[in-house]
Short mmCIF file of C-alpha atoms in Angstrom, two decimals:
data_model
loop_
_atom_site.label_atom_id
_atom_site.label_comp_id
_atom_site.label_asym_id
_atom_site.label_seq_id
_atom_site.Cartn_x
_atom_site.Cartn_y
_atom_site.Cartn_z
CA UNK Y 176 20.11 8.18 17.08
CA UNK Y 177 19.44 6.67 13.66
CA UNK Y 178 17.28 3.68 12.83
CA UNK Y 179 18.87 0.51 11.51
CA UNK Y 180 19.15 0.29 7.74
CA UNK Y 181 17.41 -2.45 5.79
CA UNK Y 182 16.84 -3.26 2.15
CA UNK Y 183 13.30 -2.64 0.86
CA UNK Y 184 12.03 -4.42 -2.22
CA UNK Y 185 8.63 -2.66 -2.42
CA UNK Y 186 6.34 -0.13 -0.89
CA UNK Y 187 6.91 3.35 0.49
CA UNK Y 188 8.87 4.12 3.65
CA UNK Y 189 6.49 5.30 6.30
CA UNK Y 190 7.46 8.31 8.45
CA UNK Y 191 10.09 9.58 6.03
CA UNK Y 192 10.36 13.02 4.54
CA UNK Y 193 10.11 11.70 0.99
CA UNK Y 194 7.45 9.10 1.83
CA UNK Y 195 4.42 11.18 0.75
CA UNK Y 196 6.10 12.10 -2.49
CA UNK Y 197 7.04 8.53 -3.22
CA UNK Y 198 3.48 7.42 -2.46
CA UNK Y 199 2.16 9.97 -5.02
CA UNK Y 200 4.48 8.49 -7.64
CA UNK Y 201 3.11 5.03 -6.89
CA UNK Y 202 -0.57 5.99 -6.84
CA UNK Y 203 -0.50 8.35 -9.83
CA UNK Y 204 0.36 5.44 -12.03
CA UNK Y 205 -2.85 3.75 -10.90
CA UNK Y 206 -4.81 6.77 -12.07
CA UNK Y 207 -3.23 6.30 -15.50
CA UNK Y 208 -4.04 2.59 -15.52
CA UNK Y 209 -7.73 3.00 -14.53
CA UNK Y 210 -8.33 6.50 -15.88
CA UNK Y 211 -12.10 7.12 -15.81
CA UNK Y 212 -13.00 4.34 -13.33
CA UNK Y 213 -11.08 5.42 -10.25
CA UNK Y 214 -11.47 7.89 -7.39
CA UNK Y 215 -8.63 8.30 -4.88
CA UNK Y 216 -8.29 9.77 -1.49
CA UNK Y 217 -4.93 9.10 0.27
CA UNK Y 218 -4.61 5.29 0.01
CA UNK Y 219 -8.34 4.60 -0.51
CA UNK Y 220 -9.26 3.52 -3.99
CA UNK Y 221 -12.83 3.42 -5.28
CA UNK Y 222 -13.74 2.00 -8.71
CA UNK Y 223 -16.93 3.35 -10.28
CA UNK Y 224 -18.65 1.79 -13.26
CA UNK Y 225 -22.19 2.40 -14.43
CA UNK Y 226 -23.52 -1.16 -14.93
CA UNK Y 227 -26.42 -1.32 -17.38
CA UNK Y 228 -25.63 -4.65 -19.06
CA UNK Y 229 -23.24 -7.61 -19.19
CA UNK Y 230 -20.66 -5.56 -21.15
CA UNK Y 231 -20.46 -3.04 -18.22
CA UNK Y 232 -19.96 -5.92 -15.80
CA UNK Y 233 -17.00 -7.04 -17.91
CA UNK Y 234 -15.65 -3.46 -17.88
CA UNK Y 235 -15.90 -3.47 -14.06
CA UNK Y 236 -14.18 -6.87 -13.77
CA UNK Y 237 -11.39 -5.73 -16.19
CA UNK Y 238 -10.85 -2.57 -14.07
CA UNK Y 239 -10.56 -4.69 -10.95
CA UNK Y 240 -8.12 -7.06 -12.77
CA UNK Y 241 -6.05 -4.03 -13.83
CA UNK Y 242 -5.94 -2.84 -10.20
CA UNK Y 243 -4.68 -6.27 -9.14
CA UNK Y 244 -2.03 -6.39 -11.88
CA UNK Y 245 -0.84 -2.93 -10.92
CA UNK Y 246 -0.59 -3.93 -7.21
CA UNK Y 247 1.21 -7.18 -8.11
CA UNK Y 248 3.71 -5.38 -10.33
CA UNK Y 249 4.56 -3.01 -7.46
CA UNK Y 250 4.55 -5.89 -4.90
CA UNK Y 251 1.64 -4.29 -3.05
CA UNK Y 252 -1.38 -6.15 -1.63
CA UNK Y 253 -5.05 -5.38 -1.98
CA UNK Y 254 -6.97 -5.75 1.25
CA UNK Y 255 -9.68 -8.02 -0.13
CA UNK Y 256 -11.49 -8.13 3.23
CA UNK Y 257 -12.06 -4.35 2.93
CA UNK Y 258 -13.53 -4.68 -0.62
CA UNK Y 259 -17.19 -4.91 -1.50
CA UNK Y 260 -19.66 -3.94 -4.21
CA UNK Y 261 -22.27 -1.27 -3.60
CA UNK Y 262 -24.99 -1.27 -6.28
CA UNK Y 263 -26.43 2.30 -6.30
CA UNK Y 264 -29.75 2.86 -7.85
CA UNK Y 265 -33.53 2.97 -7.44
CA UNK Y 266 -34.05 -0.37 -9.10
CA UNK Y 267 -35.63 -3.00 -6.82
CA UNK Y 268 -33.77 -5.72 -8.76
CA UNK Y 269 -30.99 -7.43 -6.94
CA UNK Y 270 -27.84 -7.47 -9.04
CA UNK Y 271 -27.30 -10.88 -10.65
CA UNK Y 272 -23.66 -10.47 -11.62
CA UNK Y 273 -20.60 -11.45 -9.59
CA UNK Y 274 -17.28 -9.62 -9.28
CA UNK Y 275 -14.00 -11.15 -8.11
CA UNK Y 276 -10.60 -10.09 -6.86
CA UNK Y 277 -7.94 -12.74 -7.39
CA UNK Y 278 -10.62 -15.45 -7.38
CA UNK Y 279 -12.32 -14.12 -4.24
CA UNK Y 280 -16.00 -13.23 -4.65
CA UNK Y 281 -16.76 -9.66 -3.61
CA UNK Y 282 -19.91 -9.37 -1.49
CA UNK Y 283 -22.76 -6.97 -2.34
CA UNK Y 284 -23.54 -4.56 0.46
CA UNK Y 285 -26.49 -2.29 1.05
CA UNK Y 286 -24.28 0.46 2.50
CA UNK Y 287 -20.59 1.16 3.00
CA UNK Y 288 -18.54 3.53 5.13
CA UNK Y 289 -16.41 5.91 3.11
CA UNK Y 290 -14.31 8.74 4.54
CA UNK Y 291 -16.55 9.08 7.60
CA UNK Y 292 -19.83 8.91 5.75
CA UNK Y 293 -22.15 5.92 5.39
CA UNK Y 294 -23.30 5.65 1.73
CA UNK Y 295 -26.46 3.66 1.19
CA UNK Y 296 -27.59 1.98 -2.03
CA UNK Y 297 -30.52 4.40 -2.38
CA UNK Y 298 -28.24 7.39 -1.51
CA UNK Y 299 -30.56 8.52 1.33
CA UNK Y 300 -28.84 9.89 4.44
CA UNK Y 301 -30.92 7.82 6.87
CA UNK Y 302 -28.36 5.05 7.44
CA UNK Y 303 -25.59 7.64 8.07
CA UNK Y 304 -27.81 9.72 10.40
CA UNK Y 305 -28.87 6.58 12.36
CA UNK Y 306 -25.21 5.45 12.72
CA UNK Y 307 -24.19 8.93 13.87
CA UNK Y 308 -27.02 9.06 16.45
CA UNK Y 309 -26.06 5.65 17.78
CA UNK Y 310 -22.43 6.66 18.17
CA UNK Y 311 -23.48 9.92 19.85
CA UNK Y 312 -25.63 8.09 22.38
CA UNK Y 313 -22.82 5.68 23.13
CA UNK Y 314 -20.34 8.43 23.73
CA UNK Y 315 -22.77 10.44 25.87
CA UNK Y 316 -23.51 7.36 28.00
CA UNK Y 317 -19.78 6.69 28.41
CA UNK Y 318 -19.26 10.27 29.55
CA UNK Y 319 -22.23 10.02 31.90
CA UNK Y 320 -21.01 6.75 33.43
CA UNK Y 321 -17.48 8.09 33.91
CA UNK Y 322 -18.25 11.61 35.16
CA UNK Y 323 -21.67 11.70 36.69
CA UNK Y 324 -22.33 8.38 38.38
CA UNK Y 325 -22.83 8.93 42.06
CA UNK Y 326 -20.20 7.42 44.29
CA UNK Y 327 -21.13 6.35 47.79
CA UNK Y 328 -18.36 7.15 50.23
CA UNK Y 329 -18.12 5.14 53.46
CA UNK Y 330 -16.45 6.93 56.34
#
C-alpha cells in the first residue's frame, strides 16, 4: 500500500530513503553561510562566537541573522523557544549585550542541555552530575515502587 501523494513546497520528506541525503544538502549550505561560527549535529545548530567587545556582539548578531535568512529562504522555521545564549567564561561580569532572533530577545542561561550533556557557564561538570544523579534516583524509585512494594492480599 502506498501513501497518498502531495505537493511539498519546502523541507525534507521524513521516513524516505533519500530524506537523509536531501537533509545533508540543505544543512551543508548552512555550513557555507556561517563557516567558522557553526557546529552541527543532525538538526541541532550551535553558533559559537568569542565575545570580547561590541564588535564581537555584532558578529554574533550577524551570524544569527544569516541563520534566519537561510531558514527563511528554504522556508524552514527556527524554534526560537529552544534558543538561548550561554556565556562561557570565568568572568563574574554579567553580559550586558542582547541578542535577537527575528525581534525576539534570546535569554541568557547559566547552563544548557546539549546532546545529553548539561553544559554550565563555568564548564564544571557539577550541574551535569547533579542532574544525572537526580534522574537516577527518580528512575530507581520508580522501579522500586513498581516492583518491590509489598502487596497485601486478602483471602
